[in-house]
Amino acid sequence: MSLSDQYILAIETSCDDTSVALVRQDGFVLGQLQASQDQRHQVFGGVVPEIASRAHTEVLMPLVDKLLQQNQIKLSDVAGLAVTSRPGLIGSLLVGVVSAKTLAQMTDLPLVSVNHLHGHIAAPLLWDQKTENPSLGGRAPKFPWLVLAVSGGHTSLYYVASHLDFKILGTTRDDAAGEAFDKFAKMAGLGFPGGAEVDKLARQGQPGIFKFTTVTLPDYAFSFSGIKSAAERALRESAFDIKLDLANLAASYQAVIVDSLLFQVEQAFSNLEVRSFMVTGGVSANTELRAKAEALSKQHKVPLFAPPLRYCTDNAAMIGLAGWWYWDTRFEQGQVVQVSASPANLEGDFTKWKH
Ligand code: KG4
Ligand code: ZN
């Protein structure tokens, strides 16, 4: 088997999803298995870190075994290992990092640690048996890219000059966009995590019935706490009728979040030369964000890349592809770095490549 036909075994445990995947250098995902912890955290209305790390410990290694078995691949046959090392919940990250290090030491496989956000940036280029390779037929995204990464923990706009050359143009001053969706869902009794529920409910409502102001801060900055407080006030109004008004409120709330996100994208389109536009992270699963991002991409003639829905939220496949990028870059530069003995600061460390 040539190197390019081989797979990285990737592990993602940065928050509350345990995920493992086998990923090829061109972004093809041979298989991915996820264990969601949503039910365990639902009663608390948010992720409880201690519960999250314990749950990862229980399910991670059985998930790795199952993935290898299902795809008839032996651990010793994979090209290497990739694991998320930061940012995230420290206990959850440690479970993934220590497990990956143990596997690397047992097998002498090379290990690369990956920044979770680099994973989200890689996600739009993933594909599998159900989807086409987005880079096929000369459609590979051309640099520089403008990347809107929107998740439960992050909301940032990146200027990406090459695979591993990222500049943050702007970020949120308070809540992340996903957090804003989740907080609204909690206030409205829609369950956790709430983004997908708000999305569903918003389809039955009309945006603009509740008047919210689009956030237009300078320096590509985002802010959602004011919008959240406005929605909270609307919910508390004595005239608010949950049956009649909730879908309209959800639609208005979703629309102002999406418009505030895309306002900064428009600013970037006006100020910078970019040749590809990517929307990624859990919130990129949002129907309205996708539709409006698509319209903006057409208007500015900058092609849009957004991951298939299963690679929007946290997943190991994106960590595997970013892992390949780290490797490729190091090899281009002819560098070989030994794996660090400490779990801290692991990002970008490498064991020596097996020849
Ligand atoms: O990327 P992700 O899985 O985790 C983090 O890295 O944070 O993102 C999870 C976030 C949650 O806040 C969830 O409510 C949100 O993504 N989300 C959505 C949708 N699906 C997931 N938000 C809006 N619309 C959706 N359809
Ligand atoms: Zn994430």
Coordinates of C-alpha atoms and ligand atoms in Angstrom, one line a residue:
M1 CA 0.0 0.0 0.0
S2 CA 1.4 3.4 -0.9
L3 CA 1.4 6.1 1.7
S4 CA -1.3 8.1 -0.1
D5 CA -3.6 5.1 0.1
Q6 CA -3.2 4.8 3.9
Y7 CA -5.3 6.2 6.6
I8 CA -4.7 8.2 9.7
L9 CA -6.6 7.0 12.8
A10 CA -8.0 10.2 14.3
I11 CA -9.4 10.8 17.8
E12 CA -11.5 13.7 19.0
T13 CA -12.6 14.1 22.6
S14 CA -12.3 17.9 23.2
C15 CA -15.9 18.4 24.5
D16 CA -18.8 16.0 24.9
D17 CA -18.6 13.9 21.7
T18 CA -16.3 10.9 21.5
S19 CA -15.4 10.4 17.9
V20 CA -12.9 8.2 15.9
A21 CA -12.3 8.1 12.2
L22 CA -10.1 6.7 9.5
V23 CA -9.1 9.5 7.0
R24 CA -7.0 9.5 3.8
Q25 CA -4.7 12.3 2.8
D26 CA -7.2 13.6 0.2
G27 CA -9.9 14.0 2.8
F28 CA -11.7 10.7 2.1
V29 CA -13.3 9.3 5.3
L30 CA -13.3 5.5 5.2
G31 CA -15.3 5.4 8.4
Q32 CA -16.2 7.4 11.4
L33 CA -17.9 6.4 14.7
Q34 CA -19.4 8.8 17.2
A35 CA -20.7 8.4 20.7
S36 CA -22.9 11.3 21.8
Q37 CA -23.2 12.2 25.4
D38 CA -26.1 14.6 24.9
Q39 CA -28.5 12.5 27.1
R40 CA -26.1 12.5 30.0
H41 CA -25.8 16.3 30.0
Q42 CA -29.4 17.1 29.1
V43 CA -30.7 17.1 32.6
F44 CA -28.1 19.8 33.5
G45 CA -28.8 22.0 30.5
G46 CA -25.1 22.1 29.6
V47 CA -22.0 20.0 29.4
V48 CA -20.7 18.9 32.8
P49 CA -16.9 18.5 32.4
E50 CA -16.4 15.7 34.9
I51 CA -19.2 13.6 33.4
A52 CA -17.8 14.3 29.9
S53 CA -14.3 13.0 30.7
R54 CA -15.6 9.9 32.4
A55 CA -17.8 9.1 29.5
H56 CA -14.9 9.4 27.1
T57 CA -12.9 7.0 29.2
E58 CA -15.7 4.4 29.0
V59 CA -16.3 4.5 25.3
L60 CA -13.1 5.6 23.5
M61 CA -11.1 2.4 23.2
P62 CA -14.2 0.2 22.4
L63 CA -15.0 2.7 19.6
V64 CA -11.5 2.5 18.2
D65 CA -11.7 -1.3 18.2
K66 CA -15.1 -1.3 16.5
L67 CA -14.0 1.2 13.8
L68 CA -10.9 -0.9 12.9
Q69 CA -13.0 -4.1 12.9
Q70 CA -15.8 -2.6 10.7
N71 CA -13.2 -1.4 8.2
Q72 CA -11.1 -4.5 8.4
I73 CA -7.9 -2.5 9.2
K74 CA -5.4 -3.5 11.8
L75 CA -4.0 -0.8 14.0
S76 CA -0.5 -1.6 12.8
D77 CA -1.6 -0.9 9.2
V78 CA -2.6 2.7 9.7
A79 CA -0.2 5.4 8.6
G80 CA -0.3 7.3 11.9
L81 CA -2.4 8.7 14.6
A82 CA -3.9 12.2 15.1
V83 CA -5.5 13.6 18.2
T84 CA -7.1 16.9 19.3
S85 CA -4.8 18.5 21.9
R86 CA -6.5 21.9 22.4
P87 CA -8.6 23.9 22.9
G88 CA -11.3 22.2 24.9
L89 CA -12.2 20.8 28.3
I90 CA -8.9 19.8 29.9
G91 CA -10.2 16.5 31.3
S92 CA -11.8 15.5 28.0
L93 CA -8.7 16.4 26.0
L94 CA -6.5 14.4 28.4
V95 CA -8.5 11.2 27.8
G96 CA -7.9 11.5 24.0
V97 CA -4.2 12.6 24.2
V98 CA -3.2 9.9 26.8
S99 CA -5.0 7.2 24.8
A100 CA -3.4 8.3 21.5
K101 CA 0.0 8.4 23.1
T102 CA -0.5 5.0 24.6
L103 CA -1.5 3.6 21.2
A104 CA 1.6 5.3 19.6
Q105 CA 3.9 3.8 22.1
M106 CA 2.4 0.4 21.8
T107 CA 2.7 0.3 18.1
D108 CA 5.5 2.7 17.3
L109 CA 3.1 4.6 15.1
P110 CA 3.8 8.3 14.5
L111 CA 1.4 10.7 16.3
V112 CA 0.4 14.2 15.5
S113 CA -1.6 16.5 17.8
V114 CA -4.1 18.9 16.2
N115 CA -5.7 22.2 17.2
H116 CA -9.5 21.6 17.2
L117 CA -10.1 24.8 15.3
H118 CA -7.7 23.7 12.5
G119 CA -9.9 20.6 12.4
H120 CA -13.0 22.8 11.8
I121 CA -11.2 24.6 9.0
A122 CA -10.3 21.3 7.3
A123 CA -13.9 20.0 7.6
P124 CA -15.3 21.5 4.4
L125 CA -12.8 19.3 2.4
L126 CA -13.9 16.0 3.9
W127 CA -15.9 13.6 1.7
D128 CA -17.0 9.9 1.9
Q129 CA -18.9 7.3 0.0
K130 CA -22.1 9.4 0.2
T131 CA -20.6 12.6 -1.1
E132 CA -18.3 13.8 -3.9
N133 CA -14.7 14.9 -3.4
P134 CA -15.2 18.8 -3.2
S135 CA -11.7 19.2 -4.8
L136 CA -12.5 17.1 -7.8
G137 CA -12.5 18.4 -11.4
G138 CA -10.4 21.5 -10.6
R139 CA -12.8 22.7 -8.0
A140 CA -10.2 22.6 -5.2
P141 CA -10.6 25.7 -3.1
K142 CA -8.0 28.3 -4.0
F143 CA -6.1 30.3 -1.4
P144 CA -6.6 32.7 0.3
W145 CA -9.7 31.4 2.0
L146 CA -12.1 33.3 4.2
V147 CA -13.3 30.9 6.9
L148 CA -16.3 31.6 9.2
A149 CA -15.9 29.0 12.1
V150 CA -19.0 29.0 14.2
S151 CA -19.5 26.5 17.0
G152 CA -20.7 26.1 20.6
G153 CA -17.4 27.3 21.9
H154 CA -16.0 29.6 19.1
T155 CA -17.1 32.3 16.6
S156 CA -14.2 33.5 14.5
L157 CA -13.4 34.8 11.1
Y158 CA -10.1 33.5 9.6
Y159 CA -7.9 34.5 6.7
V160 CA -6.2 31.4 5.6
A161 CA -3.2 31.9 3.3
S162 CA -2.2 28.3 3.1
H163 CA -3.2 25.0 4.9
L164 CA -1.5 25.9 8.1
D165 CA -1.2 29.7 7.9
F166 CA -4.2 31.1 9.7
K167 CA -4.8 34.7 10.8
I168 CA -7.8 35.5 13.0
L169 CA -9.5 38.5 11.6
G170 CA -12.0 38.8 14.4
T171 CA -13.7 36.8 17.1
T172 CA -16.6 37.1 19.5
R173 CA -16.5 39.6 22.4
D174 CA -18.8 37.4 24.5
D175 CA -20.8 34.3 23.7
A176 CA -20.2 32.0 20.7
A177 CA -23.0 31.8 18.1
G178 CA -23.8 28.2 19.1
E179 CA -23.9 29.2 22.8
A180 CA -26.4 31.9 21.8
F181 CA -28.6 29.3 20.1
D182 CA -28.2 26.9 23.1
K183 CA -29.1 29.6 25.7
F184 CA -32.2 30.6 23.7
A185 CA -33.2 27.0 23.5
K186 CA -32.8 26.6 27.3
M187 CA -34.9 29.8 28.0
A188 CA -37.6 28.6 25.7
G189 CA -37.5 25.0 27.0
L190 CA -36.4 23.5 23.7
G191 CA -33.8 21.1 25.2
F192 CA -30.0 20.7 24.8
P193 CA -28.1 21.2 22.6
G194 CA -30.6 23.7 21.2
G195 CA -29.2 24.9 17.9
A196 CA -30.9 22.2 15.8
E197 CA -34.2 22.6 17.7
V198 CA -34.2 26.4 17.1
D199 CA -33.4 25.8 13.5
K200 CA -36.4 23.4 13.2
L201 CA -38.8 25.7 15.1
A202 CA -37.7 28.7 13.1
R203 CA -38.9 27.1 9.9
Q204 CA -42.5 27.4 11.2
G205 CA -42.1 31.1 12.1
Q206 CA -41.6 34.4 10.4
P207 CA -38.4 36.4 10.9
G208 CA -38.7 40.1 11.5
I209 CA -41.9 39.8 13.6
F210 CA -39.7 40.5 16.6
K211 CA -37.4 43.4 15.9
F212 CA -33.8 42.7 16.7
T213 CA -30.8 44.8 15.6
T214 CA -28.0 43.3 13.5
V215 CA -24.7 43.6 15.3
T216 CA -22.2 45.6 13.2
L217 CA -19.1 46.0 15.3
P218 CA -15.8 47.2 13.9
D219 CA -12.7 45.0 13.5
Y220 CA -14.7 41.9 12.4
A221 CA -15.9 41.4 16.0
F222 CA -19.0 39.5 16.9
S223 CA -21.3 39.8 19.9
F224 CA -24.4 37.9 20.8
S225 CA -25.1 38.7 24.5
G226 CA -27.3 41.7 23.6
I227 CA -29.4 39.7 21.2
K228 CA -29.8 37.0 23.8
S229 CA -31.0 39.6 26.4
A230 CA -33.4 41.1 23.9
A231 CA -34.9 37.6 23.3
E232 CA -35.1 37.0 27.0
R233 CA -37.1 40.2 27.5
A234 CA -39.4 39.3 24.7
L235 CA -40.1 35.9 26.3
R236 CA -40.9 37.5 29.6
E237 CA -43.4 40.0 28.2
S238 CA -46.8 39.4 29.7
A239 CA -48.4 39.5 26.3
F240 CA -46.0 36.7 25.0
D241 CA -48.0 33.7 24.0
I242 CA -45.7 30.7 23.8
K243 CA -48.0 28.8 21.4
L244 CA -48.5 31.7 19.0
D245 CA -45.2 33.6 19.3
L246 CA -42.4 31.1 20.0
A247 CA -41.8 30.0 16.3
N248 CA -41.7 33.7 15.2
L249 CA -39.3 34.6 18.0
A250 CA -37.1 31.6 17.1
A251 CA -37.1 32.7 13.4
S252 CA -36.4 36.4 14.3
Y253 CA -33.6 35.4 16.7
Q254 CA -32.0 33.0 14.2
A255 CA -32.2 35.6 11.5
V256 CA -30.4 38.3 13.5
I257 CA -27.6 35.9 14.5
V258 CA -27.1 34.8 10.9
D259 CA -27.2 38.4 9.7
S260 CA -24.7 39.5 12.3
L261 CA -22.4 36.7 11.3
L262 CA -22.6 37.5 7.6
F263 CA -22.3 41.2 8.1
Q264 CA -18.6 40.6 9.0
V265 CA -18.2 38.2 6.1
E266 CA -19.4 41.0 3.8
Q267 CA -16.9 43.4 5.4
A268 CA -14.1 40.9 4.7
F269 CA -15.3 40.5 1.1
S270 CA -15.1 44.2 0.6
N271 CA -11.8 44.8 2.3
L272 CA -9.8 41.7 1.3
E273 CA -9.0 39.6 -1.8
V274 CA -10.2 36.1 -1.0
R275 CA -10.7 33.3 -3.5
S276 CA -12.7 30.8 -1.4
F277 CA -15.3 31.1 1.4
M278 CA -15.9 28.4 4.0
V279 CA -18.5 28.1 6.7
T280 CA -17.8 25.4 9.3
G281 CA -18.4 24.3 12.9
G282 CA -21.6 23.1 14.5
V283 CA -23.6 26.2 13.6
S284 CA -22.8 25.7 9.9
A285 CA -25.4 23.0 10.1
N286 CA -28.0 25.8 10.3
T287 CA -30.4 26.0 7.4
E288 CA -30.7 29.7 7.2
L289 CA -26.9 30.3 7.6
R290 CA -26.2 27.9 4.7
A291 CA -28.8 29.5 2.5
K292 CA -27.7 33.1 3.1
A293 CA -24.0 32.2 2.9
E294 CA -24.7 30.5 -0.5
A295 CA -26.4 33.7 -1.7
L296 CA -23.5 35.8 -0.6
S297 CA -21.0 33.6 -2.3
K298 CA -22.9 33.9 -5.6
Q299 CA -23.2 37.6 -5.2
H300 CA -19.5 38.1 -4.6
K301 CA -18.5 35.2 -7.0
V302 CA -16.4 33.5 -4.3
P303 CA -17.2 29.8 -4.2
L304 CA -18.6 28.5 -0.9
F305 CA -17.4 25.3 0.8
A306 CA -19.4 23.9 3.7
P307 CA -19.0 20.5 5.2
P308 CA -21.7 17.8 4.9
L309 CA -23.9 18.0 8.0
R310 CA -22.1 15.0 9.8
Y311 CA -18.8 16.9 9.7
C312 CA -20.2 20.3 10.9
T313 CA -20.4 19.4 14.6
D314 CA -17.3 18.0 16.4
N315 CA -15.9 14.9 14.7
A316 CA -12.7 13.0 14.4
A317 CA -12.5 13.0 10.6
M318 CA -11.7 16.8 10.5
I319 CA -8.9 16.1 13.0
G320 CA -7.5 13.4 10.7
L321 CA -7.4 15.7 7.7
A322 CA -5.8 18.6 9.6
G323 CA -3.3 15.9 10.9
W324 CA -2.3 15.2 7.3
W325 CA -1.8 18.9 6.7
Y326 CA 0.5 19.2 9.7
W327 CA 2.5 16.2 8.4
D328 CA 2.7 17.4 4.8
T329 CA 3.9 20.8 5.9
R330 CA 6.6 19.4 8.1
F331 CA 7.7 17.0 5.4
E332 CA 7.9 19.8 2.9
Q333 CA 10.1 21.6 5.3
G334 CA 12.1 18.5 5.9
Q335 CA 11.5 18.6 9.7
V336 CA 11.2 15.6 11.9
V337 CA 10.2 16.3 15.5
Q338 CA 10.2 13.8 18.3
V339 CA 7.0 13.4 20.3
S340 CA 6.9 15.4 23.5
A341 CA 6.7 13.4 26.8
S342 CA 4.3 15.9 28.3
P343 CA 0.6 16.0 27.4
A344 CA 0.7 19.8 27.6
N345 CA 1.7 21.8 24.5
L346 CA 1.5 18.8 22.3
E347 CA 0.1 20.6 19.2
G348 CA 2.4 20.2 16.2
D349 CA 4.6 17.6 17.9
F350 CA 5.5 14.6 15.9
T351 CA 7.0 11.2 16.4
K352 CA 9.4 10.2 13.7
W353 CA 7.7 9.0 10.5
K354 CA 8.1 5.3 9.9
H355 CA 9.7 4.5 6.6
Ligands
KG4_1 O1 -18.7 22.3 16.6 P1 -19.6 21.9 17.7 O2 -20.1 20.4 17.6 O3 -18.9 22.0 19.1 C1 -18.0 23.0 19.5 O4 -16.8 22.9 19.1 O5 -18.5 23.9 20.2 O6 -20.8 22.9 17.8 C2 -21.9 22.6 18.6 C3 -22.8 23.8 18.5 C4 -23.9 23.8 19.6 O7 -24.0 25.0 20.2 C5 -25.2 23.5 18.7 O8 -26.4 24.1 19.3 C6 -24.9 24.2 17.4 O9 -23.5 23.8 17.2 N1 -25.7 23.7 16.3 C7 -26.5 24.5 15.6 C8 -27.2 23.6 14.7 N2 -26.7 22.3 14.8 C9 -25.8 22.4 15.9 N3 -26.8 25.8 15.7 C10 -27.7 26.3 14.8 N4 -28.4 25.5 13.9 C11 -28.2 24.2 13.8 N5 -28.8 23.5 12.9
ZN2 ZN -15.9 22.2 17.6

